[in-house]
Structure formats: C-alpha cells, structure tokens
PDB file of N, CA and C in Angstrom:
ATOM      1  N   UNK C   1     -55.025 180.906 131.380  1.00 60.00           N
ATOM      2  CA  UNK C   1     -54.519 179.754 130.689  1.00 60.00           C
ATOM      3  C   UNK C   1     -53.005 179.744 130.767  1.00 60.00           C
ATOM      4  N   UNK C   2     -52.500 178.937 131.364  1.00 69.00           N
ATOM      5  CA  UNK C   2     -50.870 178.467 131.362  1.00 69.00           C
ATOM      6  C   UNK C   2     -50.637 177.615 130.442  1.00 69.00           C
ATOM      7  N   UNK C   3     -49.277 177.772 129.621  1.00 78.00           N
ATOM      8  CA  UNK C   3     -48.761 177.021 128.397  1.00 78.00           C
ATOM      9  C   UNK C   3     -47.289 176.832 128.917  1.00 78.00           C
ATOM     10  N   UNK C   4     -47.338 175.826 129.028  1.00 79.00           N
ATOM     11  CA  UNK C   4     -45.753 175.154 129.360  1.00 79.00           C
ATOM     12  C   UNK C   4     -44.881 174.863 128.048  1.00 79.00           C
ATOM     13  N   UNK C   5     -43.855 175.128 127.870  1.00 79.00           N
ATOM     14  CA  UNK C   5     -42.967 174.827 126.509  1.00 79.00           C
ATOM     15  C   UNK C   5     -41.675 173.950 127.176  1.00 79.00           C
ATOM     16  N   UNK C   6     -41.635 172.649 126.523  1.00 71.00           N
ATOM     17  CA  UNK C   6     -40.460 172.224 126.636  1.00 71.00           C
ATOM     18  C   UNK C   6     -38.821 172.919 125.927  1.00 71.00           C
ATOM     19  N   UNK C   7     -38.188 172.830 126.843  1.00 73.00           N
ATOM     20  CA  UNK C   7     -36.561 173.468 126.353  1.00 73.00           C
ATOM     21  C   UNK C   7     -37.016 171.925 125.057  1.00 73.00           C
ATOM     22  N   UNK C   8     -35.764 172.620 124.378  1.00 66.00           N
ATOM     23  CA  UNK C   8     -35.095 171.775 123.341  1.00 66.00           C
ATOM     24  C   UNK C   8     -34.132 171.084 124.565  1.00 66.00           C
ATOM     25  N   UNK C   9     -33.744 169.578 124.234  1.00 67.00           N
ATOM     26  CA  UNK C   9     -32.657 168.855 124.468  1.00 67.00           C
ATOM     27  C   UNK C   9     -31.928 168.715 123.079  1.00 67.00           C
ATOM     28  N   UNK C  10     -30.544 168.191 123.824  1.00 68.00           N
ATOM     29  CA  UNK C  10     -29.543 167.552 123.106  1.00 68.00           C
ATOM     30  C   UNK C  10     -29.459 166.521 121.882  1.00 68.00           C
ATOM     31  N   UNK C  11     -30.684 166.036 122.137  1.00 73.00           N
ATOM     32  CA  UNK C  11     -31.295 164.578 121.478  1.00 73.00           C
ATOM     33  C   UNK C  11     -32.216 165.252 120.229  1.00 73.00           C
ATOM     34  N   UNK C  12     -32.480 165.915 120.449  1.00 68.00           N
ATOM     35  CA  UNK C  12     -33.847 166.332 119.488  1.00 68.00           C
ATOM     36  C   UNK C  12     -32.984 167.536 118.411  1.00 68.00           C
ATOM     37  N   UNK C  13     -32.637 166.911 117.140  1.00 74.00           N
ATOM     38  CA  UNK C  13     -31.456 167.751 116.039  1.00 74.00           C
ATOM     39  C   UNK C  13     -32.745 168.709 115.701  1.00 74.00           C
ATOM     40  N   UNK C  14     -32.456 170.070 115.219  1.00 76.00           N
ATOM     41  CA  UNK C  14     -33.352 170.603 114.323  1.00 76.00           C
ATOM     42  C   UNK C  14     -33.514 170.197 112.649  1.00 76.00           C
ATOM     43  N   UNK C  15     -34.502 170.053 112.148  1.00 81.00           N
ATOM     44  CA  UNK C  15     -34.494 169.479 111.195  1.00 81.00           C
ATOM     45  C   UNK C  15     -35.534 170.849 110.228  1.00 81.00           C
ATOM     46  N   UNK C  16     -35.034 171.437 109.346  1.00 81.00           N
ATOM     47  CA  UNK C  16     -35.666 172.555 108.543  1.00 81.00           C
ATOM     48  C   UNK C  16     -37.057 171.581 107.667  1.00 81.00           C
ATOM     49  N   UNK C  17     -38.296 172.365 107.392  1.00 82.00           N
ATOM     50  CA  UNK C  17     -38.947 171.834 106.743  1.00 82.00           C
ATOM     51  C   UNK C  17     -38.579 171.397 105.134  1.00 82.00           C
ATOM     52  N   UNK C  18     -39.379 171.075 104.833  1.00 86.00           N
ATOM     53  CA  UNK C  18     -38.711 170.565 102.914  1.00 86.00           C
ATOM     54  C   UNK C  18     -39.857 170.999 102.296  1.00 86.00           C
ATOM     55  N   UNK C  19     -40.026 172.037 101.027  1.00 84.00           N
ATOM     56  CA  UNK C  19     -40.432 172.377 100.390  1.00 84.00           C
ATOM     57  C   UNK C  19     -40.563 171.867  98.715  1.00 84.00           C
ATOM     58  N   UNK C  20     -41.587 171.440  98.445  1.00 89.00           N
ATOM     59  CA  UNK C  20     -41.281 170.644  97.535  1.00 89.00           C
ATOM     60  C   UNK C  20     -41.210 171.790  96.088  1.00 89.00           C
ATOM     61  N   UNK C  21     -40.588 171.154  95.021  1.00 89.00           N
ATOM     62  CA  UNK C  21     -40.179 171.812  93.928  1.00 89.00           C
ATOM     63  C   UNK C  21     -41.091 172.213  93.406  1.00 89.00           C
ATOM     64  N   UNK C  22     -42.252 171.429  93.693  1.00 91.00           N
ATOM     65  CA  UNK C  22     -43.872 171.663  92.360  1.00 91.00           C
ATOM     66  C   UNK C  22     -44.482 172.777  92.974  1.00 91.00           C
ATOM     67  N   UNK C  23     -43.964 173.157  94.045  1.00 90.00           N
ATOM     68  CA  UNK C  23     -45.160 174.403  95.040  1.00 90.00           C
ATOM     69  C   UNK C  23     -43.910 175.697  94.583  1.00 90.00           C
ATOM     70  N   UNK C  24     -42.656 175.443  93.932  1.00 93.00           N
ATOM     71  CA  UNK C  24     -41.416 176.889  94.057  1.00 93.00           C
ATOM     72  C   UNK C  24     -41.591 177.111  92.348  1.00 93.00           C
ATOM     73  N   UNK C  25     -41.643 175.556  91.280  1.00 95.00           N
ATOM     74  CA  UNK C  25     -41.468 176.446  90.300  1.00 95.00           C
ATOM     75  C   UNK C  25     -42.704 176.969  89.165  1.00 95.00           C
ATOM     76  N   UNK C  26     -43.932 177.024  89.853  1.00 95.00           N
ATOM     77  CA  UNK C  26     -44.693 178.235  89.139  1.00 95.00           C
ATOM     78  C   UNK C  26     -44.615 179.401  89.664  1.00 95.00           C
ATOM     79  N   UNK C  27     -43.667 179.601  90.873  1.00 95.00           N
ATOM     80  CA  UNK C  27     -43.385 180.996  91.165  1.00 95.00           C
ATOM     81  C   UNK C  27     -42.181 181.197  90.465  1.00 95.00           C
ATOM     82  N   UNK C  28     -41.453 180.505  90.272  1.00 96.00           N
ATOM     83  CA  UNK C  28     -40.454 180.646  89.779  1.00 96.00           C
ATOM     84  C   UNK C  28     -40.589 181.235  88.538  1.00 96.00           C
ATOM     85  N   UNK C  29     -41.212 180.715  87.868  1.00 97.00           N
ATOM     86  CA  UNK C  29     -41.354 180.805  86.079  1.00 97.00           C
ATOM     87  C   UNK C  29     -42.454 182.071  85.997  1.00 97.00           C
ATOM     88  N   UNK C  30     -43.247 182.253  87.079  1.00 98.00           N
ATOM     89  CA  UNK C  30     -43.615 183.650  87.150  1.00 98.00           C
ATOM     90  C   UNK C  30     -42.452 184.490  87.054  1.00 98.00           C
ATOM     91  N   UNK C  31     -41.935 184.856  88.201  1.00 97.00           N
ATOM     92  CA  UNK C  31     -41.085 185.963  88.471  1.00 97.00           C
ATOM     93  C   UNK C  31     -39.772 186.134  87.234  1.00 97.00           C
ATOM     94  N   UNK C  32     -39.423 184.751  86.827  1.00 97.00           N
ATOM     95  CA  UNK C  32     -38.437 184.980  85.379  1.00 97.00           C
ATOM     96  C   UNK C  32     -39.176 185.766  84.699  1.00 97.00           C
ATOM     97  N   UNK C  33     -40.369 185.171  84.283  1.00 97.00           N
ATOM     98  CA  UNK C  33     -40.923 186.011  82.859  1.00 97.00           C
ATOM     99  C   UNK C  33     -41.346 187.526  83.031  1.00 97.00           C
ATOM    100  N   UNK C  34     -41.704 187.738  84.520  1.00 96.00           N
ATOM    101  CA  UNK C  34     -41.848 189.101  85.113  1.00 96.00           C
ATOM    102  C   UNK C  34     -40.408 189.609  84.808  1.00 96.00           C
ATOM    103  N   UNK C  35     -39.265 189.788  84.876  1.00 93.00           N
ATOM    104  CA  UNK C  35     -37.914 189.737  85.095  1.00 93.00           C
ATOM    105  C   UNK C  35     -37.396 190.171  83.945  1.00 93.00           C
ATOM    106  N   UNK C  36     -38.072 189.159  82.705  1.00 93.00           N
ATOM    107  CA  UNK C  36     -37.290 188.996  81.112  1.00 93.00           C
ATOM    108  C   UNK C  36     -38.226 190.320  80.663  1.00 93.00           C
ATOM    109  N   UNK C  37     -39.756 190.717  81.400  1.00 89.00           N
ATOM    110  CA  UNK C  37     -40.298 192.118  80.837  1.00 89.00           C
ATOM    111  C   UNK C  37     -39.721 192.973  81.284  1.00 89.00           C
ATOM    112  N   UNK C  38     -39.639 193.511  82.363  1.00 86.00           N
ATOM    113  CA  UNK C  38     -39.138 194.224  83.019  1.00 86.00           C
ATOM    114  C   UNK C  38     -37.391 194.335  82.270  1.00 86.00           C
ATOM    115  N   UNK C  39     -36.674 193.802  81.670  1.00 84.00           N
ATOM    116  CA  UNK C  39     -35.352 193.485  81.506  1.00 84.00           C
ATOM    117  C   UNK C  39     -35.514 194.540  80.285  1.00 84.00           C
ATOM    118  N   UNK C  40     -36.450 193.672  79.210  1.00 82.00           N
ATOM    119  CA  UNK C  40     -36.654 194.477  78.292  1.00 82.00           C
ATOM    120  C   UNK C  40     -37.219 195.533  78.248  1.00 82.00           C
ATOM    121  N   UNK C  41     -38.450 196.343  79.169  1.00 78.00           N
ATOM    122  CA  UNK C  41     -38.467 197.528  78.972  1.00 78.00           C
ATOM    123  C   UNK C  41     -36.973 198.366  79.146  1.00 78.00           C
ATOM    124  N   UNK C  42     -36.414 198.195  80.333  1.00 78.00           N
ATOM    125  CA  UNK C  42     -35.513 199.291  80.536  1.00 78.00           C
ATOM    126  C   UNK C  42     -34.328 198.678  79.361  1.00 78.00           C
ATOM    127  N   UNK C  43     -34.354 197.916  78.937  1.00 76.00           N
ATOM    128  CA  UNK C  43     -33.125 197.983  78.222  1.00 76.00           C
ATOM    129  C   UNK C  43     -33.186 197.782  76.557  1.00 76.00           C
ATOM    130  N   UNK C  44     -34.247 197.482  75.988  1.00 76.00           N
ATOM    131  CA  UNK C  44     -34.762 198.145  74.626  1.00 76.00           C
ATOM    132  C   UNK C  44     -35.669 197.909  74.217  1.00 76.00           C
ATOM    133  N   UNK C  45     -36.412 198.748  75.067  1.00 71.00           N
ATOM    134  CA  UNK C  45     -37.969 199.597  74.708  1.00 71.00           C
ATOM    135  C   UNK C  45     -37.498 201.256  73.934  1.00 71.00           C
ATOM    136  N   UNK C  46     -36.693 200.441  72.936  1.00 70.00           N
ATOM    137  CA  UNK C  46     -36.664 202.332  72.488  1.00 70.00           C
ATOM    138  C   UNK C  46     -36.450 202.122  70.747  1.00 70.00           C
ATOM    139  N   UNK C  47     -36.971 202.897  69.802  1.00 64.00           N
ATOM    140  CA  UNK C  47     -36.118 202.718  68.128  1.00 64.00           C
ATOM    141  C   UNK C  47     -37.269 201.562  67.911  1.00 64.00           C
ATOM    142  N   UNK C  48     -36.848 200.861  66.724  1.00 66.00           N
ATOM    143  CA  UNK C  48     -37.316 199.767  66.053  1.00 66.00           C
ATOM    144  C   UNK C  48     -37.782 199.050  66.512  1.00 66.00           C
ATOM    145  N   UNK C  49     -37.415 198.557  67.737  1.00 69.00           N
ATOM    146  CA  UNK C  49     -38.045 197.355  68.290  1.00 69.00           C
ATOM    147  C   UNK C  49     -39.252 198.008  69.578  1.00 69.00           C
ATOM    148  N   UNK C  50     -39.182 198.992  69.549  1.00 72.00           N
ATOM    149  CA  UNK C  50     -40.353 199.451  70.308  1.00 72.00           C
ATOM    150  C   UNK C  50     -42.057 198.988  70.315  1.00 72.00           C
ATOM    151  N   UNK C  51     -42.333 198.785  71.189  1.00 75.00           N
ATOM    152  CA  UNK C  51     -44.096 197.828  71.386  1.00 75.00           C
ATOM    153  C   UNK C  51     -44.614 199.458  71.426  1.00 75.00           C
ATOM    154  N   UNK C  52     -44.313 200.418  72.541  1.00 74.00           N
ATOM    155  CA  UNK C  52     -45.190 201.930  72.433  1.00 74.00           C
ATOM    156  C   UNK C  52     -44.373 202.931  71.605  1.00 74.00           C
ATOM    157  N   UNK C  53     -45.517 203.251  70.990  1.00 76.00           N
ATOM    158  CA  UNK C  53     -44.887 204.635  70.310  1.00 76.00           C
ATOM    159  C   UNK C  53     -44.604 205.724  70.739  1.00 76.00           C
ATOM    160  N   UNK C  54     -43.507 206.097  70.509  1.00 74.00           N
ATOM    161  CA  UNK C  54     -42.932 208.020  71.147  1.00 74.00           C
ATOM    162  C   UNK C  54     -42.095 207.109  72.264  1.00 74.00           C
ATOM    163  N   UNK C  55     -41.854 208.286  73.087  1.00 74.00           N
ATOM    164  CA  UNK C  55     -40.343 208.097  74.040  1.00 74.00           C
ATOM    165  C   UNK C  55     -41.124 208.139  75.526  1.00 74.00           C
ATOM    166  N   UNK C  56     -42.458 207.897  75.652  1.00 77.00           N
ATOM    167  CA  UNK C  56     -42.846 207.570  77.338  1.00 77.00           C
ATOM    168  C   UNK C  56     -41.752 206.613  77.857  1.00 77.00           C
ATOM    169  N   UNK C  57     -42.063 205.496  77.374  1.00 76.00           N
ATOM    170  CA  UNK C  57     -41.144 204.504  78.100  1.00 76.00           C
ATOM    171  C   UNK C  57     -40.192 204.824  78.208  1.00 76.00           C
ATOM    172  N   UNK C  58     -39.294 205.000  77.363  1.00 73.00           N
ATOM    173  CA  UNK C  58     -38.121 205.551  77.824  1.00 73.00           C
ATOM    174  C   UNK C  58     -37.313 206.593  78.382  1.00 73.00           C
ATOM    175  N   UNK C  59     -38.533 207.861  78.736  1.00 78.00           N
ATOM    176  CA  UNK C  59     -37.980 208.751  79.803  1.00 78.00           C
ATOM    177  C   UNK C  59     -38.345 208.203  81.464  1.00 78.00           C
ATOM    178  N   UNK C  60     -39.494 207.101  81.222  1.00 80.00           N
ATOM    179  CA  UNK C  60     -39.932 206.458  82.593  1.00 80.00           C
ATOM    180  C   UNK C  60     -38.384 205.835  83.128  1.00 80.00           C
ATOM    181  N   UNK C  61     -37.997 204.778  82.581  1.00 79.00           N
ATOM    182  CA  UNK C  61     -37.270 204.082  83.108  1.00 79.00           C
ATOM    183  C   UNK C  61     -35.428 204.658  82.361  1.00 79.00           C
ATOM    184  N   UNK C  62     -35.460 206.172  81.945  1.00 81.00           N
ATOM    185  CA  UNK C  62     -34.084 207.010  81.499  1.00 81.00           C
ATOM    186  C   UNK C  62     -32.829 206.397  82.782  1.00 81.00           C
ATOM    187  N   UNK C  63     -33.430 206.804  83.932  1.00 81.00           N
ATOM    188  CA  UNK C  63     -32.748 206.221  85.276  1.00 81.00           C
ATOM    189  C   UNK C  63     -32.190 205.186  85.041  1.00 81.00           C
ATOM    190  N   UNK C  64     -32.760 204.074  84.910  1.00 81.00           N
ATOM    191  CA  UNK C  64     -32.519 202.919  85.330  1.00 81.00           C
ATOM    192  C   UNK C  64     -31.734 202.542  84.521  1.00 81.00           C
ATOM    193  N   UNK C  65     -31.545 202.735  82.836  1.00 81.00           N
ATOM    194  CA  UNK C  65     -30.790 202.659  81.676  1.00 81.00           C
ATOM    195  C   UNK C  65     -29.499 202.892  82.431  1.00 81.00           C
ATOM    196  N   UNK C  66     -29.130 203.712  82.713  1.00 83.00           N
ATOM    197  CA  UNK C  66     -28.233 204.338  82.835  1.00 83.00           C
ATOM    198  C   UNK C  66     -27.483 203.659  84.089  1.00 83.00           C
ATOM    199  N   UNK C  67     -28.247 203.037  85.265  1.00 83.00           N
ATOM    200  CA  UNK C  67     -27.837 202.656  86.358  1.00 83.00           C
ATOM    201  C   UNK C  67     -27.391 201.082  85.780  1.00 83.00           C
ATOM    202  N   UNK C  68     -27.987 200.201  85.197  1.00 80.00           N
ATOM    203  CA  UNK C  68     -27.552 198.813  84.330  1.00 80.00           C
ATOM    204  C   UNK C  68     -26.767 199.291  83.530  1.00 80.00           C
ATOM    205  N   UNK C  69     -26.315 200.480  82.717  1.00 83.00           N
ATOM    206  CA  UNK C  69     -25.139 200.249  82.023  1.00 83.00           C
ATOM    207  C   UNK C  69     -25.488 200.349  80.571  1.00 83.00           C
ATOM    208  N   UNK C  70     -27.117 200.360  80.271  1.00 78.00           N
ATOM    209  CA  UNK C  70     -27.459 200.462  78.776  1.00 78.00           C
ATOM    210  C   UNK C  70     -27.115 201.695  78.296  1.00 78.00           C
ATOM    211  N   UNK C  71     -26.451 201.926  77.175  1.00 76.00           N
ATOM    212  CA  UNK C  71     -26.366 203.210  76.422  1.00 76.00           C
ATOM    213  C   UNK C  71     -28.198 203.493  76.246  1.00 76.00           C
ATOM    214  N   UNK C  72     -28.004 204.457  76.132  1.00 69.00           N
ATOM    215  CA  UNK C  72     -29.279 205.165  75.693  1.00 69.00           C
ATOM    216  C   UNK C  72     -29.470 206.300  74.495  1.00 69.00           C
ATOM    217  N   UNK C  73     -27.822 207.517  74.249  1.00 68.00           N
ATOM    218  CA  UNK C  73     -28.294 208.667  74.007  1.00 68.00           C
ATOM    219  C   UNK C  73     -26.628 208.553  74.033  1.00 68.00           C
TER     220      UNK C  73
END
C-alpha cells in the first residue's frame, strides 16, 4: 500500500484546533479541588485542625512542609 502526502503550501495557514471550555472546566475544577486537598494536607494537617489523629500525616508529607516553606516544629 502506497500513501502519498501532500507538502503543505504557502496558501494553506495552520490553524490550531479549538477546544471548547465545557470539555476543560470539569477538569479543571477537578484538579483545583485535588490541589486545595493536597494544599491542606501538607500544610495544616497537624494540632487542632487535624481530620487524623496522631502525627502519620505529618511525618508523611515532614518533607514537603519544609520544601513550601510551612513551619512545622
């Protein structure tokens, strides 16, 4: 089987597809709210406002505290 491809000419602009907004923002509003958990474990999941009890969580993500800049200790 032979497949011939035309070159691009001069005449023919590239034109990027268009993605419409209704197909980007339920990913969108996924990945925020993924984002705002994730935000809050490493940055206060610890003391009073803690969802787990004892210090798992916060020796899991000790690293990462520290790499964002949260005091910890």
């Amino acid at each position: 089987m032979a497949q011939t491809v035309a070159p691009p000419t001069a005449n023919t602009p590239a034109v990027p597809a268009k993605l419409p907004l209704s197909a980007i923002a339920p990913w969108a509003v996924f990945f925020g709210i993924l984002m705002l958990v994730l935000l809050y474990f490493v940055g206060a999941e610890q003391g009073a406002t803690s969802v787990f009890s004892g210090t798992d969580v916060h020796e899991w993500v000790h690293d990462a505290r520290h790499l964002l800049g949260f005091p910890c200790h």
